[in-house]
PDB file of C-alpha atoms in Angstrom:
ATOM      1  CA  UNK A   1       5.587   3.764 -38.713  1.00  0.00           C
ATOM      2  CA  UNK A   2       2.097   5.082 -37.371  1.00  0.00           C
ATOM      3  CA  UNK A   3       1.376   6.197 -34.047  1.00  0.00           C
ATOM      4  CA  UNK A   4      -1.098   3.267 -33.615  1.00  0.00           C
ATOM      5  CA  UNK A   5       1.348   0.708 -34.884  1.00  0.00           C
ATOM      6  CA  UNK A   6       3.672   1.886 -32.533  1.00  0.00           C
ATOM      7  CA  UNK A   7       1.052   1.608 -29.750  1.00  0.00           C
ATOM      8  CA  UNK A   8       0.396  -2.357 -30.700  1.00  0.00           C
ATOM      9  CA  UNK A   9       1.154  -4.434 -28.551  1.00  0.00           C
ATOM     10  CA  UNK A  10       4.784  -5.563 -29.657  1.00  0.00           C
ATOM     11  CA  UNK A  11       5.760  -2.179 -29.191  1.00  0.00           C
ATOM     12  CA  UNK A  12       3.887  -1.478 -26.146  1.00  0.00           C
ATOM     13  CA  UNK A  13       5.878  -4.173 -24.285  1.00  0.00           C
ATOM     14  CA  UNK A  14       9.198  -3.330 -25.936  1.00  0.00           C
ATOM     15  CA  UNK A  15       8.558   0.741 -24.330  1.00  0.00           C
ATOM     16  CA  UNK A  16       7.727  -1.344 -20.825  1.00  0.00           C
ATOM     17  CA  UNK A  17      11.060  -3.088 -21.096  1.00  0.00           C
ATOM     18  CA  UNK A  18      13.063  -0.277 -21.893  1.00  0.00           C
ATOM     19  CA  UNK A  19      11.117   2.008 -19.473  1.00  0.00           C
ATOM     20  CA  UNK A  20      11.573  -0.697 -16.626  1.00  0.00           C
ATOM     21  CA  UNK A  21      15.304  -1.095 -17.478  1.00  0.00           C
ATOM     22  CA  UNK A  22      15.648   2.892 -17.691  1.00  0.00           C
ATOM     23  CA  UNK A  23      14.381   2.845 -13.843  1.00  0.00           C
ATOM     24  CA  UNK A  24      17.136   0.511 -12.324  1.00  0.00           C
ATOM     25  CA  UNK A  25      19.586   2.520 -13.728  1.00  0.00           C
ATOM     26  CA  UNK A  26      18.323   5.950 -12.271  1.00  0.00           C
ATOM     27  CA  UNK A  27      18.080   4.151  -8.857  1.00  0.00           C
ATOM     28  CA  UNK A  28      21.318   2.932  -9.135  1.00  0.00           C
ATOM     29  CA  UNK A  29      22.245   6.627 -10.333  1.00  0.00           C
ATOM     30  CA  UNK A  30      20.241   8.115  -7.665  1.00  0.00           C
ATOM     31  CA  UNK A  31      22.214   5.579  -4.758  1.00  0.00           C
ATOM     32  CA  UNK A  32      25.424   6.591  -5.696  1.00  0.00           C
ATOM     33  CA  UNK A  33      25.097  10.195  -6.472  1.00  0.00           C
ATOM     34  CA  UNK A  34      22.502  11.238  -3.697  1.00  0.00           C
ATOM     35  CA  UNK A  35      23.857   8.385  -1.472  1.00  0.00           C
ATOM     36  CA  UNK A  36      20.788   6.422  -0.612  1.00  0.00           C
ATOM     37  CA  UNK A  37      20.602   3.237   0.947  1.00  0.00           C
ATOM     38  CA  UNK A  38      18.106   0.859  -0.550  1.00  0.00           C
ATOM     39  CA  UNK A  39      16.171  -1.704   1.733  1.00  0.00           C
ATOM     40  CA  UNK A  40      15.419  -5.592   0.920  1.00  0.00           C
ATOM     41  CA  UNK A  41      12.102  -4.101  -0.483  1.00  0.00           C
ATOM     42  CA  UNK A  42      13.570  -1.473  -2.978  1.00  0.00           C
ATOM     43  CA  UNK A  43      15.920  -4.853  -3.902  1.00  0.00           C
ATOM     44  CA  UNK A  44      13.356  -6.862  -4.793  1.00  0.00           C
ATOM     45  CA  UNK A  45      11.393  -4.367  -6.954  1.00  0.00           C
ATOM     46  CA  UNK A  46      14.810  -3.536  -8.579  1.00  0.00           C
ATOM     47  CA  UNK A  47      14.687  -7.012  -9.154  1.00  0.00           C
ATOM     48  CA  UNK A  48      11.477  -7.046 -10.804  1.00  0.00           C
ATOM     49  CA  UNK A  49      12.127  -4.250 -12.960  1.00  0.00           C
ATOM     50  CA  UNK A  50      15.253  -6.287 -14.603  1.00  0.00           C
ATOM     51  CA  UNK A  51      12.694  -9.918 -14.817  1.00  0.00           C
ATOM     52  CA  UNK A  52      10.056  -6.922 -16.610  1.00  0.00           C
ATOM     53  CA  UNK A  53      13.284  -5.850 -19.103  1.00  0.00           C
ATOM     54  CA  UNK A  54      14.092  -9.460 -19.972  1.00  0.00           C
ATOM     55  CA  UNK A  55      10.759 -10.592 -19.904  1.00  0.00           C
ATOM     56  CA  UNK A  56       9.816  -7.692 -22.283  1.00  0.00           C
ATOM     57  CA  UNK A  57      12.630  -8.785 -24.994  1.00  0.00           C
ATOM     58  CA  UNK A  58      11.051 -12.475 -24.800  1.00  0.00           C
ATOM     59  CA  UNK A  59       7.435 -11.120 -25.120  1.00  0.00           C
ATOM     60  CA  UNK A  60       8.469  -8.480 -27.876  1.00  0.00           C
ATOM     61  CA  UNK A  61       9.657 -11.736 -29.917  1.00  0.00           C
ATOM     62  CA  UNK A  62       7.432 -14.098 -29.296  1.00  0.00           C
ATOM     63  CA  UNK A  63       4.469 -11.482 -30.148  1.00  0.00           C
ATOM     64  CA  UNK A  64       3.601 -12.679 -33.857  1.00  0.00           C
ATOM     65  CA  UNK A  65       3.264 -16.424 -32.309  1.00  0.00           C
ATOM     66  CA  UNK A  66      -0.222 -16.356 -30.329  1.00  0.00           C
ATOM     67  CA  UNK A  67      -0.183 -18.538 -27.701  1.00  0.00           C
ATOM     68  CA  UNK A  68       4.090 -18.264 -26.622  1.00  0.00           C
ATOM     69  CA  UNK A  69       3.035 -14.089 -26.983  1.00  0.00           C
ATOM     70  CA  UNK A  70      -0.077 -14.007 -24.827  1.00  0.00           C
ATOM     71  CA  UNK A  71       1.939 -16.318 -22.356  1.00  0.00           C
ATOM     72  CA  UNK A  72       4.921 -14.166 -21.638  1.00  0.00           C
ATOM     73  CA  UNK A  73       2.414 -11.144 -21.931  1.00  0.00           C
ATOM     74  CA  UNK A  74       0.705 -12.803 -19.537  1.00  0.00           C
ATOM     75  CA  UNK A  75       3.607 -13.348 -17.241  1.00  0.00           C
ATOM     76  CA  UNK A  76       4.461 -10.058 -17.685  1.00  0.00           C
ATOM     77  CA  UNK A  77       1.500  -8.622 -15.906  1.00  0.00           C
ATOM     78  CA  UNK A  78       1.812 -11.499 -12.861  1.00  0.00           C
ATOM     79  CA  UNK A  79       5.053  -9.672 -12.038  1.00  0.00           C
ATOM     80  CA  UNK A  80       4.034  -6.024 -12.911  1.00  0.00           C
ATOM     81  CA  UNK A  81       1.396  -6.612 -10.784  1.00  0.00           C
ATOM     82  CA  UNK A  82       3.419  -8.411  -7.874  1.00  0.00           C
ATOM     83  CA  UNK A  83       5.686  -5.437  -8.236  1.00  0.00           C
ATOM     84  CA  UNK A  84       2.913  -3.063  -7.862  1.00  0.00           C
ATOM     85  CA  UNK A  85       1.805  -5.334  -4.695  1.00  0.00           C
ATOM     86  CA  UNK A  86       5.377  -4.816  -2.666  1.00  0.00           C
ATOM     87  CA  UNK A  87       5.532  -0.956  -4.119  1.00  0.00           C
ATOM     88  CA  UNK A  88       1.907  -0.852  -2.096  1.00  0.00           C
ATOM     89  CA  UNK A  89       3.461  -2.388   0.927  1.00  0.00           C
ATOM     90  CA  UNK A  90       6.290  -0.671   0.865  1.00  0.00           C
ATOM     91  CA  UNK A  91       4.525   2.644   0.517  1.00  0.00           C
ATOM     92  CA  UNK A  92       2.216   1.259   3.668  1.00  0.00           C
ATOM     93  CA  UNK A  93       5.069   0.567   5.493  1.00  0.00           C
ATOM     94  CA  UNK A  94       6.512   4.711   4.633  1.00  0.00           C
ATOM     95  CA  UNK A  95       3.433   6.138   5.609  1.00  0.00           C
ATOM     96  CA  UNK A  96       1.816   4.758   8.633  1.00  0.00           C
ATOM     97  CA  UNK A  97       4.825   1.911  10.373  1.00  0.00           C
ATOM     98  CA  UNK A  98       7.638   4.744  10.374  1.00  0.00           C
ATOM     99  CA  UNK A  99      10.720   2.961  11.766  1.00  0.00           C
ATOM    100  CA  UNK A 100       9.934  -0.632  11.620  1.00  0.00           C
ATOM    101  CA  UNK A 101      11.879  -3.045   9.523  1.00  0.00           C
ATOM    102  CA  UNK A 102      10.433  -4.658   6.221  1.00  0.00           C
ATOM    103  CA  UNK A 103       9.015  -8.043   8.488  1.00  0.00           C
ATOM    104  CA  UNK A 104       8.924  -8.943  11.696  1.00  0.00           C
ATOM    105  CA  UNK A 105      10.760 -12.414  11.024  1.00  0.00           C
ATOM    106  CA  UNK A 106      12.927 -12.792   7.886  1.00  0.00           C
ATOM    107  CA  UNK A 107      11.209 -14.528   5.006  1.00  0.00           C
ATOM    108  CA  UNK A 108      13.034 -16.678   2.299  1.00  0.00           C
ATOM    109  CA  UNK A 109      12.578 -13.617  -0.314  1.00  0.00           C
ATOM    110  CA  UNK A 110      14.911 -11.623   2.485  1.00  0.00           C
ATOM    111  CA  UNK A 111      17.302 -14.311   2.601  1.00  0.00           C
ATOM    112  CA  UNK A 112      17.270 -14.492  -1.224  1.00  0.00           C
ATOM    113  CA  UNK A 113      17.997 -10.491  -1.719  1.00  0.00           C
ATOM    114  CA  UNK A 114      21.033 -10.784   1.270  1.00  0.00           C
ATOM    115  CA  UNK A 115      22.537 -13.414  -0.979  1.00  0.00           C
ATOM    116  CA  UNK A 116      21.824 -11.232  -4.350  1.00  0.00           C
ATOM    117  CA  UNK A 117      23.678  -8.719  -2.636  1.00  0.00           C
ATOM    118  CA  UNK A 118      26.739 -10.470  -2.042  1.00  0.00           C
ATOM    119  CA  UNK A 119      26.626 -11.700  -5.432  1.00  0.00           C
ATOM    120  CA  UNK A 120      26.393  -8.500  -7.447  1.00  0.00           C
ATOM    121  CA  UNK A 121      26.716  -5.548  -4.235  1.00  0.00           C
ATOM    122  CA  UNK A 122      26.374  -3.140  -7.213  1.00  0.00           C
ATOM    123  CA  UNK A 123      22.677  -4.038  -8.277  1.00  0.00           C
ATOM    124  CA  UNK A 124      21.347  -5.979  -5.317  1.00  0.00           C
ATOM    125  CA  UNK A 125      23.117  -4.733  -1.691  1.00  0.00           C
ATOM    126  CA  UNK A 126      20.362  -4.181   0.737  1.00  0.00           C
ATOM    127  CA  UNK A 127      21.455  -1.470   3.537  1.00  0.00           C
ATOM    128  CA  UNK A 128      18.591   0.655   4.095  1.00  0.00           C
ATOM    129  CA  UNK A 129      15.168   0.302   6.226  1.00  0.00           C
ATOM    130  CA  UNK A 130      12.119  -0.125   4.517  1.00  0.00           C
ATOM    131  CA  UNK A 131      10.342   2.104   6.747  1.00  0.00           C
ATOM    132  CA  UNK A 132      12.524   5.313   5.501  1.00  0.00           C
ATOM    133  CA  UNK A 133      11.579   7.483   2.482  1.00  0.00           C
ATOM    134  CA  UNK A 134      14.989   8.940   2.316  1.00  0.00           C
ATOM    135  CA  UNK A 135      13.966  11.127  -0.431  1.00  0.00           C
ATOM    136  CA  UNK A 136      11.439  12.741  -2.229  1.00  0.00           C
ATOM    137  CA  UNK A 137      10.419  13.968  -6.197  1.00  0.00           C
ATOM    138  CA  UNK A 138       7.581  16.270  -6.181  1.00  0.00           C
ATOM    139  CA  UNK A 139       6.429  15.175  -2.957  1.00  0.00           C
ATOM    140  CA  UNK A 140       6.521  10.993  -3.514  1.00  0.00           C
ATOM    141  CA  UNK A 141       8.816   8.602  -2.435  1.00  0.00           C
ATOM    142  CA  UNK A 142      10.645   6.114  -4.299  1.00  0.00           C
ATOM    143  CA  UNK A 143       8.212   3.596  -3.259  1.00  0.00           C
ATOM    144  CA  UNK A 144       5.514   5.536  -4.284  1.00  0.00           C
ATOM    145  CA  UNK A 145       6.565   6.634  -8.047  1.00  0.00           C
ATOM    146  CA  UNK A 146       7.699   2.750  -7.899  1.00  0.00           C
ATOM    147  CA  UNK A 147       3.787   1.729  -7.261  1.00  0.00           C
ATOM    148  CA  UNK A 148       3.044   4.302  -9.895  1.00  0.00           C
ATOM    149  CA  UNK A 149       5.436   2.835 -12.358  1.00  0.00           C
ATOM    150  CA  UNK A 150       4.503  -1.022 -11.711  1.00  0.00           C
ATOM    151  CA  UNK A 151       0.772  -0.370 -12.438  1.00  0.00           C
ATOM    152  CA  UNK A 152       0.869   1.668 -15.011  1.00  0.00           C
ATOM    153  CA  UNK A 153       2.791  -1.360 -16.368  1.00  0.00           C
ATOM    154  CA  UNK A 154       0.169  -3.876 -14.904  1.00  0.00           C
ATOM    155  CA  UNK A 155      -2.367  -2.223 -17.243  1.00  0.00           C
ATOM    156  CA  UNK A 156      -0.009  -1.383 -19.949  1.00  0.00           C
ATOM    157  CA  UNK A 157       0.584  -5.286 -20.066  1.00  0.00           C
ATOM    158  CA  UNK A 158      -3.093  -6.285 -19.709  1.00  0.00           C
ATOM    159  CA  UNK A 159      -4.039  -3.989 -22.967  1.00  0.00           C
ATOM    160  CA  UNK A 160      -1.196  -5.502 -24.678  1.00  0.00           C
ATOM    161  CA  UNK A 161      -2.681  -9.348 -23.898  1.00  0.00           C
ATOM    162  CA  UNK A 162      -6.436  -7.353 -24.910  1.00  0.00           C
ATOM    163  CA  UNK A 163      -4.887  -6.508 -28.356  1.00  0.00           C
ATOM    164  CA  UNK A 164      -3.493  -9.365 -29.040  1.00  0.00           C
ATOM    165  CA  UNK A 165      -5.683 -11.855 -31.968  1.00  0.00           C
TER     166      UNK A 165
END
């Protein structure tokens, strides 16, 4: 296989997925073995990660039919891109509104992640402020090499629906 038939599109989304689903499980690695807390908003960009992974696998076979490929390629990007939005916000939030929580009221996607986390503690328990970095890699949060990862996947996805015929 070429390099440039790897970088088509089908296998451009299928790295994403795999990539996506490779960072919830060094978060969950990094909870347990550094002991971090994550917040609601870590949750919900865990969250999107998995919908990118599963997403991916329905993109990556649907990719020879046009219109069902461009779609989920399409959708693809809407939550890359709403990932990349919270990551932002989150990193806002780090930065400049140190010891605040994620909202001032709580909103339905709050309420959602609480009950996540009683459903599946292991993947979706919420425990941590938003406003705390807790720990660093070269300098970046979490929430920052999380707003790195989602757009890098926002444009990743948007040259995949470009290459598409």
């Amino acid at each position: 296989m070429t390099l440039q038939r790897m970088a088509s599109g089908r296998w451009l989304l299928a790295a994403i997925g795999l990539a996506a689903f490779g960072l919830v499980a060094v978060g969950l690695v990094l909870a347990r073995t550094l002991n971090l807390a994550a917040c609601p908003l870590c949750i919900l960009q865990r969250m999107l990660y998995l919908a990118l992974t599963i997403e991916s696998a329905a993109a990556f076979f649907l990719a020879r039919r046009p219109i069902a490929g461009r779609l989920s390629t399409v959708l693809m990007s809407i939550t890359a891109l709403t990932g990349a939005g919270i990551a932002a916000y989150q990193t806002w939030l780090q930065r400049f509104a140190k010891g605040v929580s994620c909202t001032a009221d709580q909103p339905w996607w709050e309420h959602f992640v609480d009950w996540a986390g009683t459903q599946y503690p292991l993947l979706f328990e919420a425990t941590g402020l938003c406003s705390e970095a807790g720990w660093k890699f070269l300098g970046l949060s979490i929430a920052e090499w999380s707003l790195i990862a989602f757009t890098t996947f926002t444009v990743a996805t948007l040259v995949a629906v470009r290459r598409k015929n």
